[in-house]
Coordinates of C-alpha atoms in Angstrom, one line a residue:
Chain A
X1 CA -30.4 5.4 23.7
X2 CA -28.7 2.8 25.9
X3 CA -27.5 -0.5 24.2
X4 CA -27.2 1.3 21.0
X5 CA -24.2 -0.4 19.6
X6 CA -22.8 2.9 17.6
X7 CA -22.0 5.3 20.3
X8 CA -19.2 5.7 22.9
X9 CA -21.0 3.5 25.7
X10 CA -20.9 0.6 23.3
X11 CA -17.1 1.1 21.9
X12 CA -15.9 1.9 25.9
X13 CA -17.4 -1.6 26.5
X14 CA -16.6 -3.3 23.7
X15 CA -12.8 -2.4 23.9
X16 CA -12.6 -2.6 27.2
X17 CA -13.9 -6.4 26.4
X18 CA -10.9 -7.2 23.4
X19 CA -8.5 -5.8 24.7
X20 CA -9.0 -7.3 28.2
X21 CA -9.2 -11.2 26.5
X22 CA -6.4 -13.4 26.4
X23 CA -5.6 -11.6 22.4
X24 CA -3.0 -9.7 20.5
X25 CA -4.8 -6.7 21.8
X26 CA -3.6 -7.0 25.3
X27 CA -1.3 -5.0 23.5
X28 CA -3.6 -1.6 23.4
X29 CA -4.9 -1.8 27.1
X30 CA -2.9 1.5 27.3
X31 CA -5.6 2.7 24.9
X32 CA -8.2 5.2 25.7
X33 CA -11.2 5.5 23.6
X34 CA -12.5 9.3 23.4
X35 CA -15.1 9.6 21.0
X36 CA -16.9 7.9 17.7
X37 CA -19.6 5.6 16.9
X38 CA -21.2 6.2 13.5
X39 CA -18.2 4.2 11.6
X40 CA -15.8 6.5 13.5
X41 CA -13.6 5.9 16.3
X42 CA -11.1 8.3 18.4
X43 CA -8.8 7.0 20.9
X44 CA -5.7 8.3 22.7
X45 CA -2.0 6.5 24.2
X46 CA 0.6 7.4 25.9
X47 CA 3.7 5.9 24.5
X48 CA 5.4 3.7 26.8
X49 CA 8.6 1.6 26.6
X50 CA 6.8 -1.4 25.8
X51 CA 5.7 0.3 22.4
X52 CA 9.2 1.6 21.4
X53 CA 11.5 0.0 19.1
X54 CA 15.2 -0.5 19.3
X55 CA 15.5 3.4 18.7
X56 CA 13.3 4.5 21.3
X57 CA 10.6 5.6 19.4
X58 CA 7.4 4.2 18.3
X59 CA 7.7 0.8 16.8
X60 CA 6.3 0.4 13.2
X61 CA 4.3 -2.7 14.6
X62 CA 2.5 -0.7 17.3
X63 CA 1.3 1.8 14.8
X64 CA 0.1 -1.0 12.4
X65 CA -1.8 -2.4 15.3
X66 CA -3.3 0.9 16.3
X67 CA -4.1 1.3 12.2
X68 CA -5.9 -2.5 12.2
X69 CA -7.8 -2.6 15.4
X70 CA -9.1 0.9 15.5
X71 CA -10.5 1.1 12.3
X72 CA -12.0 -2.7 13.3
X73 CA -13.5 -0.7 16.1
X74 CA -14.9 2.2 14.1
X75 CA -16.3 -0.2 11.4
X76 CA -18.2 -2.2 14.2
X77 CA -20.0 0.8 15.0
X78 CA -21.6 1.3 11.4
X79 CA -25.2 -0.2 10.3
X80 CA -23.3 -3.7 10.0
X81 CA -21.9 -4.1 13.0
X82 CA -19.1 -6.7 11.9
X83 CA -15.5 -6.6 12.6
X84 CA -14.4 -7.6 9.0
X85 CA -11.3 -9.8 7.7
X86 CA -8.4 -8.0 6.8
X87 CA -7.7 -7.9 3.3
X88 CA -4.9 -4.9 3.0
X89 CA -3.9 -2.9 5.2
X90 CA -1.1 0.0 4.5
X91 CA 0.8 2.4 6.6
X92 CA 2.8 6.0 5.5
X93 CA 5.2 7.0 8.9
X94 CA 6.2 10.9 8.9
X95 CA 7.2 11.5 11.8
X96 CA 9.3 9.4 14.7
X97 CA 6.9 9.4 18.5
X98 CA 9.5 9.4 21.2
X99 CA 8.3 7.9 24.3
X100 CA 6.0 9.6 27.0
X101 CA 4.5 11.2 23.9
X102 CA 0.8 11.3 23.4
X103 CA -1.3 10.3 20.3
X104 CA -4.5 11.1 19.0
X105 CA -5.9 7.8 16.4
X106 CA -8.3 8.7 14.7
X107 CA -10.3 6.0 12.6
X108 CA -13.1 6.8 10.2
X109 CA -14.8 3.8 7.8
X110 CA -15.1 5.8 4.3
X111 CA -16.9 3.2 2.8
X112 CA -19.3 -0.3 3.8
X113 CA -20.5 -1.9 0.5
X114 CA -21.7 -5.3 0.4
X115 CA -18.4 -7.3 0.6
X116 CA -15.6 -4.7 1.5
X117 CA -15.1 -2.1 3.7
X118 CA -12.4 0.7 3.2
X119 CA -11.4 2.6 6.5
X120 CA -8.3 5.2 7.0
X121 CA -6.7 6.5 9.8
X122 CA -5.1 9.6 11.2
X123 CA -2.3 9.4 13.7
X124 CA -1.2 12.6 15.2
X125 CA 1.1 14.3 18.6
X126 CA -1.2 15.2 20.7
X127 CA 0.5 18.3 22.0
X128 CA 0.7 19.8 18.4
X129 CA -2.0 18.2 16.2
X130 CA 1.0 17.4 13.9
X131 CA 0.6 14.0 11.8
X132 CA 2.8 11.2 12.3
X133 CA 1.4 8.3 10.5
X134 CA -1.3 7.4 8.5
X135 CA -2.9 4.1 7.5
X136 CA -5.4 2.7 5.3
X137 CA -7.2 -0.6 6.3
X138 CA -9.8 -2.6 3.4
X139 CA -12.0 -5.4 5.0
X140 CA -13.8 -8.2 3.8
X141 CA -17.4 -7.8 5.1
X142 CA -19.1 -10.1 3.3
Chain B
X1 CA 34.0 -16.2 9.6
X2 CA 33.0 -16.0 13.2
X3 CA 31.7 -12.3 14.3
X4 CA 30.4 -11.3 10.7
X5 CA 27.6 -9.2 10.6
X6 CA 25.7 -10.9 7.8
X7 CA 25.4 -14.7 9.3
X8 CA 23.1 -16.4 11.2
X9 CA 25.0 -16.1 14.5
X10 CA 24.8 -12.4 14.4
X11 CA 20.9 -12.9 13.6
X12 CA 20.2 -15.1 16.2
X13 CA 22.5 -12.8 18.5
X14 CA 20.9 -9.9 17.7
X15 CA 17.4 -10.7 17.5
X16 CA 17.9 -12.2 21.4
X17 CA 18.8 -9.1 22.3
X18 CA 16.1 -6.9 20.4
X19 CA 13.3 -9.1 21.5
X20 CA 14.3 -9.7 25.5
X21 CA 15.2 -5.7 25.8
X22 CA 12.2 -3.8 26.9
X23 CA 10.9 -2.9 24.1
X24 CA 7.9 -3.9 21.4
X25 CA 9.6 -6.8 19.8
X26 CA 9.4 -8.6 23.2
X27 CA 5.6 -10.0 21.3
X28 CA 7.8 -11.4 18.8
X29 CA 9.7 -13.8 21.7
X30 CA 8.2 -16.8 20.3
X31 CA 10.1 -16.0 16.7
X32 CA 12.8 -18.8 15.7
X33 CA 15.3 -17.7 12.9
X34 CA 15.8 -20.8 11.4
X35 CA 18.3 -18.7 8.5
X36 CA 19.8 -15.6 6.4
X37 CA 22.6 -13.3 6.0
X38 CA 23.1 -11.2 3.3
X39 CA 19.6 -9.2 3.0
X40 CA 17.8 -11.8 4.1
X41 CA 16.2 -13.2 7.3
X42 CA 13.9 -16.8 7.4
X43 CA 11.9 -17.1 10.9
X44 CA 9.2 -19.5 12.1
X45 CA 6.9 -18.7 14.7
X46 CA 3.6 -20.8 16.9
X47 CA 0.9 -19.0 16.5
X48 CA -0.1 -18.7 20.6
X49 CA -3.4 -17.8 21.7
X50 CA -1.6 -14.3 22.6
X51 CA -1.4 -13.6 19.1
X52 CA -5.2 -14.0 18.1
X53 CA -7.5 -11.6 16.9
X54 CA -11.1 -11.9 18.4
X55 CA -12.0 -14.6 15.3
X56 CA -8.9 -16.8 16.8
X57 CA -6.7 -15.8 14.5
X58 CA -3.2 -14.6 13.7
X59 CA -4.3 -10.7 14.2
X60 CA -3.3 -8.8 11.6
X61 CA -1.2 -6.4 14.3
X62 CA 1.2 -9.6 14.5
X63 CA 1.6 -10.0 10.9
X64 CA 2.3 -6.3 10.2
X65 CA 4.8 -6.5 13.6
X66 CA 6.7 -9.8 11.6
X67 CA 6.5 -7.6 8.3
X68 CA 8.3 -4.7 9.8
X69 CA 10.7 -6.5 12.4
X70 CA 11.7 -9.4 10.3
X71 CA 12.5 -7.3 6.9
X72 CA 14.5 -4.8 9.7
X73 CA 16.7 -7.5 10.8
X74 CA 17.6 -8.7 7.0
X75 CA 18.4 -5.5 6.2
X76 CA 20.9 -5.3 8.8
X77 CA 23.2 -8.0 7.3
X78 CA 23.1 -5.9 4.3
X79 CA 26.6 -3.9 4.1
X80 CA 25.3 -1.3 5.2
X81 CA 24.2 -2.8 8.6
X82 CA 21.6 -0.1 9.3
X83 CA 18.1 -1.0 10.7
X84 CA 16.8 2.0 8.8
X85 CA 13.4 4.0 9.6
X86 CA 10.4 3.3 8.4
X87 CA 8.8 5.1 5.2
X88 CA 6.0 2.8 4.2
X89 CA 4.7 -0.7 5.0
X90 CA 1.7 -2.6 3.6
X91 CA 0.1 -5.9 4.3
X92 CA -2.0 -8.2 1.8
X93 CA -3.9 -10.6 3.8
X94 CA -4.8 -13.9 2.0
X95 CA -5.5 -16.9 4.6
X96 CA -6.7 -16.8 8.1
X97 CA -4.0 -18.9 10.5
X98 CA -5.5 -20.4 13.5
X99 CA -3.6 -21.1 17.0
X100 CA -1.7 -23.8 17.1
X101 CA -0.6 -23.6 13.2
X102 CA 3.4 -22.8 12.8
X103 CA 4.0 -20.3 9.9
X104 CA 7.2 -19.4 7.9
X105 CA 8.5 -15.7 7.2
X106 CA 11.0 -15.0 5.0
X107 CA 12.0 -11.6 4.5
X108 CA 14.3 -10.5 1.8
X109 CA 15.9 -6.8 1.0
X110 CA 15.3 -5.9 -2.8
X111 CA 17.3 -3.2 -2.7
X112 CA 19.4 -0.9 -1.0
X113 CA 19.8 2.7 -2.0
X114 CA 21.5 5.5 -0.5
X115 CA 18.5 6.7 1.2
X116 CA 16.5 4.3 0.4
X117 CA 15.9 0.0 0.8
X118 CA 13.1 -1.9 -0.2
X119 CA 12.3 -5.1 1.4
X120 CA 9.4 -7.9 0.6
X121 CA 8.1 -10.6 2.9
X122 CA 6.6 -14.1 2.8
X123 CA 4.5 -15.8 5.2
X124 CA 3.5 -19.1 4.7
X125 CA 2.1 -22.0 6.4
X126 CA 4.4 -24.1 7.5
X127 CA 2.2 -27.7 6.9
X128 CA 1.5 -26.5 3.4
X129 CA 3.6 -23.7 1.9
X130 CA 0.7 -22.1 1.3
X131 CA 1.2 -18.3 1.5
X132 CA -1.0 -16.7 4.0
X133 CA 0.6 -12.9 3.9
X134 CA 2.6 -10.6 1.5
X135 CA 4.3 -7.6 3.3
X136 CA 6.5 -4.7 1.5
X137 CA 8.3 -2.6 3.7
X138 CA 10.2 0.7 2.5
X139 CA 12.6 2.4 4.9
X140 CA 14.8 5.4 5.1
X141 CA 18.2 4.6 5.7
X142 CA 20.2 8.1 4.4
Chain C
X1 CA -4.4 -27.4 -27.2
X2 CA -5.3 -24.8 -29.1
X3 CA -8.3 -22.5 -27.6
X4 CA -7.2 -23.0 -24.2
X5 CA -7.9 -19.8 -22.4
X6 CA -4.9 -20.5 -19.9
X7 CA -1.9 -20.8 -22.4
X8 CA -0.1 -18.2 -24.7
X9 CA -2.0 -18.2 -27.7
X10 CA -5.3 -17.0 -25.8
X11 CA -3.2 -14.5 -24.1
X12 CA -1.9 -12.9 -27.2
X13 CA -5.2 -12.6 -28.9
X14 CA -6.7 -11.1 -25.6
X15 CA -4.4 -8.6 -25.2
X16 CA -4.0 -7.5 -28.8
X17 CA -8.3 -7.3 -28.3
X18 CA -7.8 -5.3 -25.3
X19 CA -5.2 -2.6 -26.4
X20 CA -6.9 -1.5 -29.8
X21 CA -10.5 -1.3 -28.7
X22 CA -11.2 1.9 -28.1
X23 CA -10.6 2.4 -23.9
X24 CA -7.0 3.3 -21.4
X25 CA -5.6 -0.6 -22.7
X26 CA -4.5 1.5 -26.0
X27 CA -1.4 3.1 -23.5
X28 CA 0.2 -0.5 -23.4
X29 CA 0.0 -0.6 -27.6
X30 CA 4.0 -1.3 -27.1
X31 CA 3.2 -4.3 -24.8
X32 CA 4.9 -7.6 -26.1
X33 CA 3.4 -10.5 -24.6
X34 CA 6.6 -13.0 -24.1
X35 CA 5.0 -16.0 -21.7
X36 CA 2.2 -16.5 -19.2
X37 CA -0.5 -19.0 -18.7
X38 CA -2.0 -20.8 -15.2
X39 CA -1.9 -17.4 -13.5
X40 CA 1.0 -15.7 -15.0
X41 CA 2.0 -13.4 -17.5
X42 CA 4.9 -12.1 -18.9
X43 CA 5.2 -9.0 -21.0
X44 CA 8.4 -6.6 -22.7
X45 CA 8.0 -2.9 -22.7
X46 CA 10.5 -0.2 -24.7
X47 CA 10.2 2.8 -23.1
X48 CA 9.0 5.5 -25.1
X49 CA 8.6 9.5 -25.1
X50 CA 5.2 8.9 -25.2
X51 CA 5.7 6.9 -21.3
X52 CA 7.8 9.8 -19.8
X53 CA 7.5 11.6 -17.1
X54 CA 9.0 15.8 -17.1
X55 CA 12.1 14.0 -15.8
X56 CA 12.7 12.4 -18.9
X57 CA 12.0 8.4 -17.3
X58 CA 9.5 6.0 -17.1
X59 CA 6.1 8.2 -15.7
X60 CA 4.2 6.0 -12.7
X61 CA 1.2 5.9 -14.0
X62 CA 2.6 4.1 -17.1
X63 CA 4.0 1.9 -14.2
X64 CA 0.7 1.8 -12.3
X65 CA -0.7 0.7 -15.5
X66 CA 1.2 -2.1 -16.1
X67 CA 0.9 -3.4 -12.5
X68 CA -3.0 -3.4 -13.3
X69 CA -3.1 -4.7 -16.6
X70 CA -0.5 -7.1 -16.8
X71 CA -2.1 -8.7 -13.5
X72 CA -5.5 -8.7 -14.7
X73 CA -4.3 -10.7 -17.6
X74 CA -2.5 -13.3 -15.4
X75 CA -5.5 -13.3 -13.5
X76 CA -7.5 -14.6 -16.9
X77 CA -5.6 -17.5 -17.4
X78 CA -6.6 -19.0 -14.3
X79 CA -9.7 -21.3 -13.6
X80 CA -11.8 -18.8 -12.5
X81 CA -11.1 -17.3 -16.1
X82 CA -12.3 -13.3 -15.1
X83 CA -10.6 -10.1 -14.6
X84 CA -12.3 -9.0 -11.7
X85 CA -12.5 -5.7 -10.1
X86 CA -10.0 -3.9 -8.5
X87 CA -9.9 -3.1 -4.8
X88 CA -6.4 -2.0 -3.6
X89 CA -3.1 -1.7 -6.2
X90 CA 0.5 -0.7 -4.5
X91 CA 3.2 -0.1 -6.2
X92 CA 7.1 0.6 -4.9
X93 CA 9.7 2.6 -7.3
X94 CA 13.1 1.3 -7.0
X95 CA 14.6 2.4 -10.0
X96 CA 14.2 5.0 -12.9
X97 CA 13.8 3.8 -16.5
X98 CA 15.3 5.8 -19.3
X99 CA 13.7 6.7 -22.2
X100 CA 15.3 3.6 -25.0
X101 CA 15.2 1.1 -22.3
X102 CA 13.8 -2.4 -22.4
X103 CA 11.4 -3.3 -19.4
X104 CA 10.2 -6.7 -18.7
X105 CA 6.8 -6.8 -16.4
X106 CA 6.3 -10.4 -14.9
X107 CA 2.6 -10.9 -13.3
X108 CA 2.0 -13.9 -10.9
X109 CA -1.5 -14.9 -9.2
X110 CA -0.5 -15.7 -5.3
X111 CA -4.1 -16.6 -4.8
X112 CA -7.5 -16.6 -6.1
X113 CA -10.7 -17.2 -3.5
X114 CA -13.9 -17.3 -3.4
X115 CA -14.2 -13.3 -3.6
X116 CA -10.6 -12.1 -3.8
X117 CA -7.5 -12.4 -6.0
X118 CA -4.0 -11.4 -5.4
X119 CA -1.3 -10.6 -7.7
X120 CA 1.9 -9.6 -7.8
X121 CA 4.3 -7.7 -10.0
X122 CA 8.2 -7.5 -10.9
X123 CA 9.4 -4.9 -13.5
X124 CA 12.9 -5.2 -14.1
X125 CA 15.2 -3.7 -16.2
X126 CA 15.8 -6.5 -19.3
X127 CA 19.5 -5.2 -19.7
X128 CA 20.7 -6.3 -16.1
X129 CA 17.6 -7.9 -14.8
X130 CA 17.8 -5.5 -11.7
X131 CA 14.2 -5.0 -9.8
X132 CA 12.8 -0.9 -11.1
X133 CA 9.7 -1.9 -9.5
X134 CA 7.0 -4.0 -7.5
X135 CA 3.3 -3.7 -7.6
X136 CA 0.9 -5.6 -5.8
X137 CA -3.1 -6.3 -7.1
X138 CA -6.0 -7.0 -5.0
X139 CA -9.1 -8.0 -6.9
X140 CA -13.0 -8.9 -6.1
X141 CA -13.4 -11.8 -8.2
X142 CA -17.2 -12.6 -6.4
Chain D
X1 CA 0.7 38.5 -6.5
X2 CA 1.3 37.5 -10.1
X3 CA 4.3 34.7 -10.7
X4 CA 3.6 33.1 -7.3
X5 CA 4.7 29.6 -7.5
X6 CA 2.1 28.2 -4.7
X7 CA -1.3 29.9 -6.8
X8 CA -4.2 28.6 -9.0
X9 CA -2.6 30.6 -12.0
X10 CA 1.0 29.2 -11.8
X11 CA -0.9 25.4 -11.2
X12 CA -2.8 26.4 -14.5
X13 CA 0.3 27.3 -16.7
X14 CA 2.7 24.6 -15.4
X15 CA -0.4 21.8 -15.8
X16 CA -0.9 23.0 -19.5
X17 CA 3.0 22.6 -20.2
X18 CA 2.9 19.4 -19.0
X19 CA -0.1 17.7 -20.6
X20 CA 0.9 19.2 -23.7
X21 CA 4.3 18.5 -23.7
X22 CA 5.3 15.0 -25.4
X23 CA 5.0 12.6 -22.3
X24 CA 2.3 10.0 -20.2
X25 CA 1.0 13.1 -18.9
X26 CA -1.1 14.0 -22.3
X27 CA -3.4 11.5 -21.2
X28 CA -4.5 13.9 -18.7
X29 CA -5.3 16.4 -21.1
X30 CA -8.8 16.4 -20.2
X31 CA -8.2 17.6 -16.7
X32 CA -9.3 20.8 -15.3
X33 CA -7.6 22.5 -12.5
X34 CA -9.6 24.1 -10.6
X35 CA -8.6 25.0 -7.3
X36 CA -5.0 24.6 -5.4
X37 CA -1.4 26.0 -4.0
X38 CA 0.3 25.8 -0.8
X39 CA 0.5 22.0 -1.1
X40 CA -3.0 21.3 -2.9
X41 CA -4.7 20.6 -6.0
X42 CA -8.0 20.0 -7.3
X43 CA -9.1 19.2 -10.5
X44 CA -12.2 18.1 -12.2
X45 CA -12.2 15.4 -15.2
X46 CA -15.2 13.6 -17.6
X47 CA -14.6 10.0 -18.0
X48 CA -14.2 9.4 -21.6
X49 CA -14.2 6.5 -23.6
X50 CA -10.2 6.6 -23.4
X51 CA -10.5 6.5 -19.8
X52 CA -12.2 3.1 -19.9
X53 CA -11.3 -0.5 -19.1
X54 CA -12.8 -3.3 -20.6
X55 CA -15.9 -3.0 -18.5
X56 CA -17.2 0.4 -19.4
X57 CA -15.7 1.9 -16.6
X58 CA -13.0 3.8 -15.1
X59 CA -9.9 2.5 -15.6
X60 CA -7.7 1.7 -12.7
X61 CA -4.8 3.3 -14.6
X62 CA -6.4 6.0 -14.8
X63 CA -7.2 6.6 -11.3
X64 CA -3.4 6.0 -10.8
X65 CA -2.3 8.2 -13.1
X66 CA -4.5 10.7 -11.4
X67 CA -3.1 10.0 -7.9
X68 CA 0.6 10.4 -8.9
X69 CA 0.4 13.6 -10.9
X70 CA -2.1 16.0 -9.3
X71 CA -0.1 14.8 -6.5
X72 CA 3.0 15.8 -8.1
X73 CA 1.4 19.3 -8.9
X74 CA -0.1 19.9 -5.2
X75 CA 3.5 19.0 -4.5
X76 CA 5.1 21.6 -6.3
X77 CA 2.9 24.3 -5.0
X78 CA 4.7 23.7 -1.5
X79 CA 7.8 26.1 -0.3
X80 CA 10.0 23.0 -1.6
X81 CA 8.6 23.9 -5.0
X82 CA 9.9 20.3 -6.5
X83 CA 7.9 17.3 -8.4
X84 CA 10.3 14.7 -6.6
X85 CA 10.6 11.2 -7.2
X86 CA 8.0 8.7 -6.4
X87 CA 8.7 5.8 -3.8
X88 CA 5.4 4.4 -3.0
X89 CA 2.0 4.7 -4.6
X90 CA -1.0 2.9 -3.1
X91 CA -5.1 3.0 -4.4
X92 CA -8.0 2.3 -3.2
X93 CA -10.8 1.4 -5.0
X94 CA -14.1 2.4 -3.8
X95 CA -16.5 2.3 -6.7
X96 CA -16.8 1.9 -10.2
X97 CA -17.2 5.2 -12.4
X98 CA -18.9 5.2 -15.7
X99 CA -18.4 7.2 -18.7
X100 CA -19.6 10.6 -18.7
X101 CA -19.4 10.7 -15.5
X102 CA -17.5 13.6 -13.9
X103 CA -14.8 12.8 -10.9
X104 CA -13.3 15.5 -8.8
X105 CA -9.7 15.4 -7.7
X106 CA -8.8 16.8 -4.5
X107 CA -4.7 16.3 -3.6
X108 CA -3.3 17.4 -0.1
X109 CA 0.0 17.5 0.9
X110 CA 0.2 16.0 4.2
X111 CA 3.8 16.2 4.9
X112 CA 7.2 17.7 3.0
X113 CA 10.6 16.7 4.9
X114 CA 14.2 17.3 4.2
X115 CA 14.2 14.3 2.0
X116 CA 10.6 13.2 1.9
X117 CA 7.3 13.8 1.1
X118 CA 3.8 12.3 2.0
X119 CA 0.6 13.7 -0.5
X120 CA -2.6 11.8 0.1
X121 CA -5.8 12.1 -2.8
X122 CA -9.4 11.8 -2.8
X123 CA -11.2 11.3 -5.9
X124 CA -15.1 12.0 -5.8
X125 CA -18.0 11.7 -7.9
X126 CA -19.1 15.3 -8.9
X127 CA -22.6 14.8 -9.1
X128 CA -23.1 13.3 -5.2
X129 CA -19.7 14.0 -3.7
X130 CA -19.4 10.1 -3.0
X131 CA -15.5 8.9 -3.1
X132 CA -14.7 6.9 -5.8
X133 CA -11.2 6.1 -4.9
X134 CA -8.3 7.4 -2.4
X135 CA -4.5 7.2 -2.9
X136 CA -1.1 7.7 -0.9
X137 CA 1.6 9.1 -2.9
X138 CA 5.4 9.1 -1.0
X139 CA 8.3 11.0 -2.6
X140 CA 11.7 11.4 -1.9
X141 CA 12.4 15.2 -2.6
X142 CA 16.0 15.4 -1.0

């Protein structure tokens, strides 16, 4: 169904469009969306030096940012098909990613009432499905 | 007492040096510490079109990057001088902050175990003091 | 003024209401209201068997508790005059609490919206003062 | 293979001991175990009217309380075989449960290292399986 705005067509295009604008999100062009729709989203990166922190690994802030605009990206593909307002957004960090590493985010919106959305997110090594982060993101839909 | 590790010299000394070196905290460039030492670290930043969301806003990605950075580099003029490893960080979002607005961030270490520190940050607006974020950041640093 | 439903007399009366009707509020029995008013609320706590965990210290959901309650009071002496619902509550352990110790639990309303409240909690030991914990409160006041 | 530490009977015995033994945990006498080991834990409850708030409903205390100790139990079905210590506890709150309702409680550990662990918690309604609430539960177990 072309122009459907929950499947993969639609998220391709739509994050191709953020993260192309002059935006924070510049910072996730390395970001490749491979499934969702249906208030999911499932992208993949390769970690690069420009995402590591001072100890070579993963910087907190990166995985925040993959935690807030991927689940923004899942939600936009649910029955609403608004982006939200942050309202809280939390993050639990297992496991350091060393760089040239690649991730697996996956985003999933849990709930859409009328005025708030709750969305949580996996992060995992690609190579061994292990976890190494995971974050929770509640949005003001209203 | 030039050289100490818990002034504002060494802050401003070693933030140049974490935020030019190739790394994630090169989107935090436009940070100004303005004070700190001993557990804590105050920094003003413009918010620049490259920090917006898609709304033109701060994007939450830059607030949770000034949550976890800014607490790291107060808890480095703790004693202990360690930058630590992230356990758990959370965000409360109250206040959209449009381009253009300058906002305060004061980071302050609550406490610092042997394995463990605890760390809270402020953001306000500068114009009003009016508090636009609340971040808490725990971090490993056994 | 006597009747105001922001000073300490209304919050005394509303919490003794709340802690012996019959519902979870009968938990906080111990609960000393010491201050409060436009947005705050200050309580004391001894720690009793009855709030222990199988360590012998304070359990966190007796902590968890208190973070919810003692917000949700704060948040009744403010204009808006309601408890809300809650939507997100985080809370950080610094510090065990022995059984025989005095707590003291300080709420404080950062901000109340349109549709959202949020509060903040210290809990700190009333011996030395030092932090044992921090809780954070989102609400839907809509 | 009676006496196992990771299996539904030794959940069974060592969440009787507790909820009987003089602590916060009585309140969750009402619980029922009824799955779990190797890391999980799930248990079924009927909201009473002890389990309200002044609305008629759930208590966010409650839910809380739930997170950290059937977290606490999944926890100690692991090889580590420990309760730990909490260091962050975070809920979400998806939707209002009334009395008489039954919730089911369904604790994963997601990660135990040498000095931390990371237990995550879904709490359903029984009757349509719809999530109610979820919560992150960190411990340092070193």
């Amino acid at each position: 169904m072309s122009g459907a705005r929950n499947g993969l067509a639609f998220l391709k295009q739509m994050i191709k469009f953020r993260t192309e604008a002059k935006s924070f999100e510049n910072v996730l062009q390395g970001v490749r969306v491979v499934g969702g729709g249906d208030g999911k989203c499932t992208c993949e990166m390769t970690v690069m030096e420009e995402h590591q922190n001072a100890g070579g690994t993963l910087h907190g802030g990166v995985t925040a940012t993959l935690v807030d605009a991927i689940s923004t990206w899942a939600l936009m593909t649910t029955p609403r098909e608004v982006p939200g307002v942050s309202v809280d957004l939390s993050v639990s960090f297992m496991k350091p990613v060393r760089v040239g590493e690649d991730i697996v985010i996956d985003a999933d919106t849990l709930k859409v009432g009328k005025t708030l959305a709750f969305c949580s997110v996996d992060i995992k090594l690609k190579s061994t499905g292990s976890l190494v982060a995971q974050g929770k993101h509640t949005k003001y839909v209203g």
